[in-house]
């Protein structure tokens, strides 16, 4: 049986999108089925069809989810994500008092709905650089390791 992962993200400046593309590149090297969607094109019910869930979002304002993630976030309350593996990433801005709060908000929501969080949320300050892409690679590899070997 093929392992299925969905990655849903929002990006405004392109930073979170660059992170998503690097994570996608690493995951595509695995024997999995990966679907990638912008949050505007996703339905929360999509999450139920996958073994692994990766969410990506930039942090807006003083530590909020961006507008395009709000409806999706609220609709997630209807889901039971027991037996799902989850992870969250996002671009952040260290000049704001709440650094990367959207990553924490989405991680907590996944936990609240029963998902196992496989890897600590990945927060990248501003535009991703070479080190950030290495962190994205590590994030993706840790996620797939936990997804394929959940007892470890």
Tab-separated table of N, CA and C in Angstrom:
chain	number	residue	atom	x	y	z
A	1	UNK	N	0.838	-1.187	0.000
A	1	UNK	CA	0.000	0.000	0.000
A	1	UNK	C	0.882	1.249	0.000
A	2	UNK	N	0.601	2.142	-0.881
A	2	UNK	CA	1.399	3.359	-1.013
A	2	UNK	C	1.031	4.356	0.083
A	3	UNK	N	2.051	4.939	0.685
A	3	UNK	CA	1.854	5.987	1.673
A	3	UNK	C	1.461	7.271	0.952
A	4	UNK	N	0.447	7.949	1.495
A	4	UNK	CA	-0.060	9.162	0.860
A	4	UNK	C	0.116	10.360	1.791
A	5	UNK	N	0.653	11.432	1.228
A	5	UNK	CA	0.881	12.667	1.975
A	5	UNK	C	0.218	13.817	1.235
A	6	UNK	N	-0.379	14.720	2.013
A	6	UNK	CA	-0.881	15.970	1.441
A	6	UNK	C	-0.158	17.127	2.110
A	7	UNK	N	0.250	18.081	1.294
A	7	UNK	CA	0.844	19.309	1.798
A	7	UNK	C	-0.032	20.462	1.341
A	8	UNK	N	-0.486	21.240	2.307
A	8	UNK	CA	-1.348	22.388	2.037
A	8	UNK	C	-0.669	23.613	2.633
A	9	UNK	N	-0.551	24.666	1.828
A	9	UNK	CA	0.155	25.840	2.342
A	9	UNK	C	-0.417	27.143	1.799
A	10	UNK	N	-0.027	28.226	2.463
A	10	UNK	CA	-0.343	29.583	2.027
A	10	UNK	C	0.960	30.363	1.968
A	11	UNK	N	1.101	31.180	0.940
A	11	UNK	CA	2.299	32.002	0.795
A	11	UNK	C	1.906	33.341	0.201
A	12	UNK	N	2.455	34.402	0.768
A	12	UNK	CA	2.160	35.725	0.230
A	12	UNK	C	3.364	36.266	-0.535
A	13	UNK	N	4.521	36.254	0.086
A	13	UNK	CA	5.714	36.839	-0.535
A	13	UNK	C	6.499	35.815	-1.344
A	14	UNK	N	6.128	34.540	-1.226
A	14	UNK	CA	6.845	33.486	-1.929
A	14	UNK	C	7.800	32.711	-1.038
A	15	UNK	N	8.053	33.196	0.178
A	15	UNK	CA	8.996	32.511	1.071
A	15	UNK	C	8.487	31.134	1.499
A	16	UNK	N	7.236	31.063	1.920
A	16	UNK	CA	6.673	29.776	2.335
A	16	UNK	C	6.551	28.852	1.124
A	17	UNK	N	6.245	29.419	-0.035
A	17	UNK	CA	6.167	28.614	-1.251
A	17	UNK	C	7.530	27.999	-1.592
A	18	UNK	N	8.604	28.764	-1.422
A	18	UNK	CA	9.944	28.217	-1.678
A	18	UNK	C	10.245	27.066	-0.719
A	19	UNK	N	9.842	27.225	0.531
A	19	UNK	CA	10.025	26.138	1.504
A	19	UNK	C	9.228	24.907	1.064
A	20	UNK	N	7.980	25.128	0.658
A	20	UNK	CA	7.122	24.024	0.212
A	20	UNK	C	7.741	23.291	-0.972
A	21	UNK	N	8.306	24.051	-1.895
A	21	UNK	CA	8.911	23.426	-3.077
A	21	UNK	C	10.112	22.565	-2.696
A	22	UNK	N	10.914	23.021	-1.729
A	22	UNK	CA	12.063	22.226	-1.292
A	22	UNK	C	11.592	20.959	-0.572
A	23	UNK	N	10.606	21.087	0.286
A	23	UNK	CA	10.057	19.920	0.996
A	23	UNK	C	9.460	18.940	-0.013
A	24	UNK	N	8.741	19.467	-1.005
A	24	UNK	CA	8.154	18.633	-2.053
A	24	UNK	C	9.241	17.875	-2.816
A	25	UNK	N	10.327	18.567	-3.140
A	25	UNK	CA	11.431	17.948	-3.868
A	25	UNK	C	11.993	16.755	-3.090
A	26	UNK	N	12.178	16.914	-1.787
A	26	UNK	CA	12.721	15.839	-0.950
A	26	UNK	C	11.725	14.683	-0.847
A	27	UNK	N	10.460	15.006	-0.623
A	27	UNK	CA	9.446	13.954	-0.474
A	27	UNK	C	9.246	13.181	-1.773
A	28	UNK	N	9.393	13.849	-2.909
A	28	UNK	CA	9.209	13.169	-4.193
A	28	UNK	C	10.295	12.140	-4.480
A	29	UNK	N	11.377	12.164	-3.706
A	29	UNK	CA	12.429	11.155	-3.848
A	29	UNK	C	12.035	9.842	-3.163
A	30	UNK	N	10.939	9.858	-2.425
A	30	UNK	CA	10.469	8.690	-1.682
A	30	UNK	C	9.404	7.945	-2.499
A	31	UNK	N	9.130	6.729	-2.067
A	31	UNK	CA	8.088	5.921	-2.703
A	31	UNK	C	6.745	6.231	-2.046
A	32	UNK	N	6.249	7.426	-2.309
A	32	UNK	CA	4.992	7.892	-1.716
A	32	UNK	C	4.165	8.589	-2.787
A	33	UNK	N	2.908	8.818	-2.466
A	33	UNK	CA	2.042	9.647	-3.298
A	33	UNK	C	1.914	10.983	-2.585
A	34	UNK	N	2.349	12.054	-3.219
A	34	UNK	CA	2.317	13.387	-2.623
A	34	UNK	C	1.395	14.284	-3.420
A	35	UNK	N	0.486	14.931	-2.719
A	35	UNK	CA	-0.365	15.945	-3.341
A	35	UNK	C	-0.072	17.272	-2.658
A	36	UNK	N	0.116	18.313	-3.450
A	36	UNK	CA	0.410	19.643	-2.932
A	36	UNK	C	-0.684	20.591	-3.403
A	37	UNK	N	-1.231	21.369	-2.453
A	37	UNK	CA	-2.296	22.321	-2.775
A	37	UNK	C	-2.072	23.626	-2.033
A	38	UNK	N	-2.464	24.703	-2.671
A	38	UNK	CA	-2.574	25.976	-1.964
A	38	UNK	C	-3.828	25.867	-1.101
A	39	UNK	N	-3.833	26.530	0.035
A	39	UNK	CA	-4.957	26.397	0.958
A	39	UNK	C	-6.277	26.831	0.319
A	40	UNK	N	-6.237	27.797	-0.571
A	40	UNK	CA	-7.461	28.256	-1.248
A	40	UNK	C	-8.090	27.170	-2.122
A	41	UNK	N	-7.285	26.181	-2.528
A	41	UNK	CA	-7.760	25.112	-3.407
A	41	UNK	C	-8.022	23.809	-2.648
A	42	UNK	N	-7.916	23.849	-1.322
A	42	UNK	CA	-8.044	22.627	-0.518
A	42	UNK	C	-9.323	22.628	0.297
A	43	UNK	N	-9.808	21.428	0.568
A	43	UNK	CA	-10.931	21.233	1.480
A	43	UNK	C	-10.413	20.482	2.695
A	44	UNK	N	-10.958	20.795	3.858
A	44	UNK	CA	-10.481	20.105	5.061
A	44	UNK	C	-10.718	18.605	4.958
A	45	UNK	N	-11.779	18.195	4.291
A	45	UNK	CA	-12.056	16.759	4.156
A	45	UNK	C	-10.942	16.038	3.399
A	46	UNK	N	-10.147	16.796	2.602
A	46	UNK	CA	-9.004	16.198	1.904
A	46	UNK	C	-8.054	15.523	2.887
A	47	UNK	N	-7.914	16.079	4.076
A	47	UNK	CA	-6.955	15.571	5.053
A	47	UNK	C	-7.238	14.128	5.452
A	48	UNK	N	-8.494	13.735	5.402
A	48	UNK	CA	-8.886	12.393	5.844
A	48	UNK	C	-8.393	11.295	4.909
A	49	UNK	N	-8.050	11.647	3.680
A	49	UNK	CA	-7.642	10.657	2.683
A	49	UNK	C	-6.147	10.374	2.675
A	50	UNK	N	-5.404	10.956	3.608
A	50	UNK	CA	-3.944	10.854	3.588
A	50	UNK	C	-3.410	10.318	4.916
A	51	UNK	N	-2.243	9.659	4.839
A	51	UNK	CA	-1.558	9.157	6.026
A	51	UNK	C	-0.800	10.281	6.720
A	52	UNK	N	-0.247	11.177	5.915
A	52	UNK	CA	0.553	12.279	6.435
A	52	UNK	C	0.013	13.616	5.984
A	53	UNK	N	0.090	14.583	6.893
A	53	UNK	CA	-0.425	15.925	6.628
A	53	UNK	C	0.677	16.927	6.946
A	54	UNK	N	1.023	17.748	5.964
A	54	UNK	CA	1.983	18.825	6.183
A	54	UNK	C	1.275	20.134	5.854
A	55	UNK	N	1.276	21.049	6.812
A	55	UNK	CA	0.674	22.358	6.603
A	55	UNK	C	1.778	23.409	6.626
A	56	UNK	N	1.647	24.412	5.779
A	56	UNK	CA	2.628	25.493	5.735
A	56	UNK	C	1.941	26.835	5.687
A	57	UNK	N	2.432	27.763	6.520
A	57	UNK	CA	1.819	29.087	6.539
A	57	UNK	C	2.802	30.131	7.049
A	58	UNK	N	2.721	31.290	6.457
A	58	UNK	CA	3.424	32.444	7.015
A	58	UNK	C	2.595	32.982	8.170
A	59	UNK	N	3.233	33.752	9.035
A	59	UNK	CA	2.526	34.391	10.154
A	59	UNK	C	2.178	35.814	9.737
A	60	UNK	N	0.945	36.186	10.013
A	60	UNK	CA	0.436	37.484	9.604
A	60	UNK	C	0.313	38.402	10.816
A	61	UNK	N	0.511	39.683	10.598
A	61	UNK	CA	0.269	40.678	11.641
A	61	UNK	C	1.083	40.417	12.897
A	62	UNK	N	0.417	40.474	14.018
A	62	UNK	CA	1.098	40.318	15.302
A	62	UNK	C	1.091	38.881	15.801
A	63	UNK	N	0.914	37.926	14.903
A	63	UNK	CA	0.966	36.534	15.310
A	63	UNK	C	-0.286	35.756	14.958
A	64	UNK	N	-0.899	36.087	13.848
A	64	UNK	CA	-2.127	35.411	13.439
A	64	UNK	C	-1.899	34.563	12.185
A	65	UNK	N	-2.875	33.696	11.955
A	65	UNK	CA	-2.917	32.990	10.676
A	65	UNK	C	-3.285	33.995	9.594
A	66	UNK	N	-2.791	33.803	8.381
A	66	UNK	CA	-3.202	34.690	7.295
A	66	UNK	C	-4.672	34.453	6.944
A	67	UNK	N	-5.294	35.451	6.367
A	67	UNK	CA	-6.719	35.380	6.028
A	67	UNK	C	-7.076	34.131	5.240
A	68	UNK	N	-6.221	33.747	4.276
A	68	UNK	CA	-6.575	32.612	3.429
A	68	UNK	C	-6.601	31.279	4.189
A	69	UNK	N	-6.036	31.249	5.396
A	69	UNK	CA	-6.044	30.008	6.190
A	69	UNK	C	-7.184	29.980	7.217
A	70	UNK	N	-7.864	31.096	7.447
A	70	UNK	CA	-8.840	31.175	8.541
A	70	UNK	C	-10.019	30.221	8.378
A	71	UNK	N	-10.660	30.204	7.211
A	71	UNK	CA	-11.806	29.308	7.018
A	71	UNK	C	-11.375	27.849	7.119
A	72	UNK	N	-10.256	27.512	6.506
A	72	UNK	CA	-9.740	26.142	6.556
A	72	UNK	C	-9.504	25.735	8.009
A	73	UNK	N	-8.881	26.611	8.771
A	73	UNK	CA	-8.593	26.362	10.181
A	73	UNK	C	-9.884	26.080	10.956
A	74	UNK	N	-10.886	26.931	10.776
A	74	UNK	CA	-12.164	26.750	11.483
A	74	UNK	C	-12.855	25.450	11.075
A	75	UNK	N	-12.813	25.128	9.789
A	75	UNK	CA	-13.467	23.910	9.299
A	75	UNK	C	-12.753	22.635	9.763
A	76	UNK	N	-11.499	22.750	10.159
A	76	UNK	CA	-10.765	21.586	10.656
A	76	UNK	C	-11.401	21.014	11.926
A	77	UNK	N	-12.148	21.839	12.664
A	77	UNK	CA	-12.767	21.385	13.916
A	77	UNK	C	-13.676	20.175	13.724
A	78	UNK	N	-14.151	19.963	12.512
A	78	UNK	CA	-15.050	18.842	12.221
A	78	UNK	C	-14.309	17.524	12.051
A	79	UNK	N	-12.970	17.549	12.031
A	79	UNK	CA	-12.182	16.370	11.675
A	79	UNK	C	-11.687	15.587	12.882
A	80	UNK	N	-11.515	14.294	12.669
A	80	UNK	CA	-10.811	13.430	13.609
A	80	UNK	C	-9.562	12.957	12.868
A	81	UNK	N	-8.406	13.384	13.344
A	81	UNK	CA	-7.159	13.067	12.671
A	81	UNK	C	-6.344	12.011	13.413
A	82	UNK	N	-7.031	11.197	14.235
A	82	UNK	CA	-6.348	10.070	14.872
A	82	UNK	C	-5.689	9.225	13.783
A	83	UNK	N	-4.535	8.685	14.082
A	83	UNK	CA	-3.783	7.813	13.166
A	83	UNK	C	-3.187	8.569	11.979
A	84	UNK	N	-3.167	9.889	12.040
A	84	UNK	CA	-2.508	10.693	11.008
A	84	UNK	C	-1.212	11.244	11.595
A	85	UNK	N	-0.211	11.406	10.744
A	85	UNK	CA	1.051	12.020	11.140
A	85	UNK	C	1.068	13.430	10.569
A	86	UNK	N	1.388	14.414	11.387
A	86	UNK	CA	1.355	15.792	10.934
A	86	UNK	C	2.643	16.544	11.194
A	87	UNK	N	2.827	17.617	10.446
A	87	UNK	CA	3.952	18.522	10.628
A	87	UNK	C	3.582	19.872	10.021
A	88	UNK	N	4.246	20.928	10.520
A	88	UNK	CA	3.921	22.285	10.083
A	88	UNK	C	5.217	23.070	9.856
A	89	UNK	N	5.215	23.896	8.818
A	89	UNK	CA	6.349	24.764	8.519
A	89	UNK	C	5.834	26.136	8.128
A	90	UNK	N	6.716	27.124	8.144
A	90	UNK	CA	6.315	28.438	7.679
A	90	UNK	C	7.435	29.448	7.726
A	91	UNK	N	7.268	30.477	6.922
A	91	UNK	CA	8.205	31.591	6.962
A	91	UNK	C	7.731	32.569	8.034
A	92	UNK	N	8.698	33.239	8.639
A	92	UNK	CA	8.415	34.107	9.779
A	92	UNK	C	9.160	35.419	9.618
A	93	UNK	N	8.872	36.330	10.515
A	93	UNK	CA	9.552	37.617	10.519
A	93	UNK	C	9.933	37.933	11.961
A	94	UNK	N	11.225	37.906	12.244
A	94	UNK	CA	11.698	38.088	13.616
A	94	UNK	C	11.523	39.517	14.127
A	95	UNK	N	11.084	40.435	13.267
A	95	UNK	CA	10.859	41.800	13.744
A	95	UNK	C	9.520	41.934	14.484
A	96	UNK	N	8.679	40.898	14.402
A	96	UNK	CA	7.393	40.933	15.105
A	96	UNK	C	7.516	40.261	16.464
A	97	UNK	N	6.680	40.669	17.425
A	97	UNK	CA	6.773	40.090	18.778
A	97	UNK	C	6.448	38.593	18.829
A	98	UNK	N	5.531	38.121	17.982
A	98	UNK	CA	5.168	36.703	17.938
A	98	UNK	C	5.863	36.072	16.747
A	99	UNK	N	6.958	35.371	16.999
A	99	UNK	CA	7.755	34.795	15.912
A	99	UNK	C	7.157	33.467	15.452
A	100	UNK	N	6.674	33.433	14.235
A	100	UNK	CA	6.184	32.189	13.650
A	100	UNK	C	4.975	31.598	14.337
A	101	UNK	N	4.108	32.439	14.875
A	101	UNK	CA	2.956	31.954	15.629
A	101	UNK	C	2.034	31.067	14.789
A	102	UNK	N	1.954	31.297	13.481
A	102	UNK	CA	1.076	30.479	12.637
A	102	UNK	C	1.512	29.012	12.670
A	103	UNK	N	2.814	28.764	12.722
A	103	UNK	CA	3.309	27.384	12.808
A	103	UNK	C	2.806	26.744	14.103
A	104	UNK	N	2.885	27.486	15.210
A	104	UNK	CA	2.431	26.968	16.495
A	104	UNK	C	0.915	26.764	16.522
A	105	UNK	N	0.179	27.713	15.948
A	105	UNK	CA	-1.288	27.617	15.915
A	105	UNK	C	-1.720	26.364	15.154
A	106	UNK	N	-1.124	26.133	13.991
A	106	UNK	CA	-1.497	24.969	13.185
A	106	UNK	C	-1.023	23.660	13.811
A	107	UNK	N	0.146	23.674	14.435
A	107	UNK	CA	0.626	22.472	15.134
A	107	UNK	C	-0.333	22.104	16.252
A	108	UNK	N	-0.736	23.084	17.037
A	108	UNK	CA	-1.673	22.822	18.140
A	108	UNK	C	-3.015	22.311	17.632
A	109	UNK	N	-3.474	22.828	16.506
A	109	UNK	CA	-4.752	22.370	15.937
A	109	UNK	C	-4.647	20.910	15.507
A	110	UNK	N	-3.556	20.547	14.853
A	110	UNK	CA	-3.380	19.148	14.453
A	110	UNK	C	-3.379	18.233	15.676
A	111	UNK	N	-2.654	18.628	16.722
A	111	UNK	CA	-2.611	17.830	17.963
A	111	UNK	C	-3.999	17.707	18.577
A	112	UNK	N	-4.702	18.831	18.641
A	112	UNK	CA	-6.046	18.876	19.221
A	112	UNK	C	-6.994	17.902	18.501
A	113	UNK	N	-6.784	17.716	17.207
A	113	UNK	CA	-7.653	16.851	16.410
A	113	UNK	C	-7.162	15.404	16.358
A	114	UNK	N	-6.079	15.107	17.085
A	114	UNK	CA	-5.637	13.727	17.231
A	114	UNK	C	-4.426	13.319	16.423
A	115	UNK	N	-3.893	14.198	15.594
A	115	UNK	CA	-2.721	13.837	14.785
A	115	UNK	C	-1.481	13.744	15.670
A	116	UNK	N	-0.580	12.855	15.298
A	116	UNK	CA	0.729	12.781	15.946
A	116	UNK	C	1.658	13.739	15.222
A	117	UNK	N	2.313	14.588	15.971
A	117	UNK	CA	3.247	15.537	15.373
A	117	UNK	C	4.613	14.874	15.318
A	118	UNK	N	5.107	14.693	14.103
A	118	UNK	CA	6.292	13.866	13.896
A	118	UNK	C	7.595	14.629	14.024
A	119	UNK	N	7.554	15.908	13.808
A	119	UNK	CA	8.779	16.706	13.800
A	119	UNK	C	8.414	18.113	14.259
A	120	UNK	N	9.330	18.738	14.976
A	120	UNK	CA	9.079	20.090	15.468
A	120	UNK	C	8.799	21.026	14.304
A	121	UNK	N	7.869	21.955	14.511
A	121	UNK	CA	7.536	22.922	13.467
A	121	UNK	C	8.767	23.659	12.970
A	122	UNK	N	8.849	23.834	11.664
A	122	UNK	CA	9.992	24.493	11.043
A	122	UNK	C	9.646	25.949	10.785
A	123	UNK	N	10.450	26.837	11.377
A	123	UNK	CA	10.266	28.278	11.193
A	123	UNK	C	11.525	28.856	10.545
A	124	UNK	N	11.321	29.555	9.436
A	124	UNK	CA	12.430	30.184	8.729
A	124	UNK	C	12.186	31.689	8.717
A	125	UNK	N	13.181	32.438	9.131
A	125	UNK	CA	13.076	33.897	9.195
A	125	UNK	C	13.319	34.500	7.812
A	126	UNK	N	12.273	35.087	7.262
A	126	UNK	CA	12.391	35.786	5.985
A	126	UNK	C	12.579	34.856	4.801
A	127	UNK	N	13.351	35.331	3.834
A	127	UNK	CA	13.576	34.583	2.608
A	127	UNK	C	14.484	33.383	2.889
A	128	UNK	N	14.082	32.180	2.444
A	128	UNK	CA	14.926	31.008	2.671
A	128	UNK	C	16.285	31.152	1.989
A	129	UNK	N	17.326	30.714	2.691
A	129	UNK	CA	18.665	30.700	2.117
A	129	UNK	C	19.159	29.248	2.108
A	130	UNK	N	20.419	29.051	1.800
A	130	UNK	CA	20.946	27.685	1.689
A	130	UNK	C	20.768	26.897	2.994
A	131	UNK	N	21.034	27.547	4.120
A	131	UNK	CA	20.848	26.871	5.416
A	131	UNK	C	19.377	26.525	5.637
A	132	UNK	N	18.490	27.427	5.264
A	132	UNK	CA	17.054	27.183	5.401
A	132	UNK	C	16.621	25.986	4.563
A	133	UNK	N	17.178	25.877	3.362
A	133	UNK	CA	16.826	24.743	2.503
A	133	UNK	C	17.348	23.438	3.093
A	134	UNK	N	18.488	23.489	3.761
A	134	UNK	CA	18.983	22.304	4.465
A	134	UNK	C	18.031	21.932	5.596
A	135	UNK	N	17.509	22.941	6.299
A	135	UNK	CA	16.524	22.693	7.360
A	135	UNK	C	15.246	22.096	6.776
A	136	UNK	N	14.831	22.574	5.606
A	136	UNK	CA	13.649	22.010	4.929
A	136	UNK	C	13.888	20.549	4.561
A	137	UNK	N	15.090	20.244	4.086
A	137	UNK	CA	15.446	18.870	3.736
A	137	UNK	C	15.390	17.978	4.972
A	138	UNK	N	15.966	18.451	6.062
A	138	UNK	CA	15.943	17.686	7.317
A	138	UNK	C	14.505	17.482	7.802
A	139	UNK	N	13.708	18.545	7.749
A	139	UNK	CA	12.299	18.502	8.150
A	139	UNK	C	11.562	17.422	7.355
A	140	UNK	N	11.728	17.431	6.031
A	140	UNK	CA	11.047	16.456	5.168
A	140	UNK	C	11.527	15.041	5.453
A	141	UNK	N	12.833	14.870	5.632
A	141	UNK	CA	13.371	13.534	5.917
A	141	UNK	C	12.892	13.010	7.265
A	142	UNK	N	12.837	13.871	8.275
A	142	UNK	CA	12.340	13.451	9.594
A	142	UNK	C	10.859	13.088	9.505
A	143	UNK	N	10.107	13.859	8.744
A	143	UNK	CA	8.680	13.582	8.588
A	143	UNK	C	8.466	12.213	7.952
A	144	UNK	N	9.171	11.948	6.863
A	144	UNK	CA	8.981	10.679	6.165
A	144	UNK	C	9.455	9.514	7.022
A	145	UNK	N	10.529	9.712	7.788
A	145	UNK	CA	11.017	8.669	8.688
A	145	UNK	C	9.960	8.306	9.723
A	146	UNK	N	9.340	9.314	10.327
A	146	UNK	CA	8.299	9.065	11.322
A	146	UNK	C	7.041	8.471	10.679
A	147	UNK	N	6.734	8.898	9.479
A	147	UNK	CA	5.547	8.392	8.798
A	147	UNK	C	5.698	6.903	8.458
A	148	UNK	N	6.872	6.531	7.996
A	148	UNK	CA	7.091	5.148	7.590
A	148	UNK	C	7.467	4.238	8.754
A	149	UNK	N	7.925	4.819	9.871
A	149	UNK	CA	8.322	4.055	11.061
A	149	UNK	C	7.762	4.723	12.310
A	150	UNK	N	6.449	4.737	12.481
A	150	UNK	CA	5.827	5.532	13.537
A	150	UNK	C	6.241	5.144	14.967
A	151	UNK	N	6.703	3.937	15.172
A	151	UNK	CA	7.051	3.519	16.527
A	151	UNK	C	8.401	4.084	16.977
A	152	UNK	N	9.178	4.642	16.071
A	152	UNK	CA	10.515	5.122	16.420
A	152	UNK	C	10.486	6.552	16.908
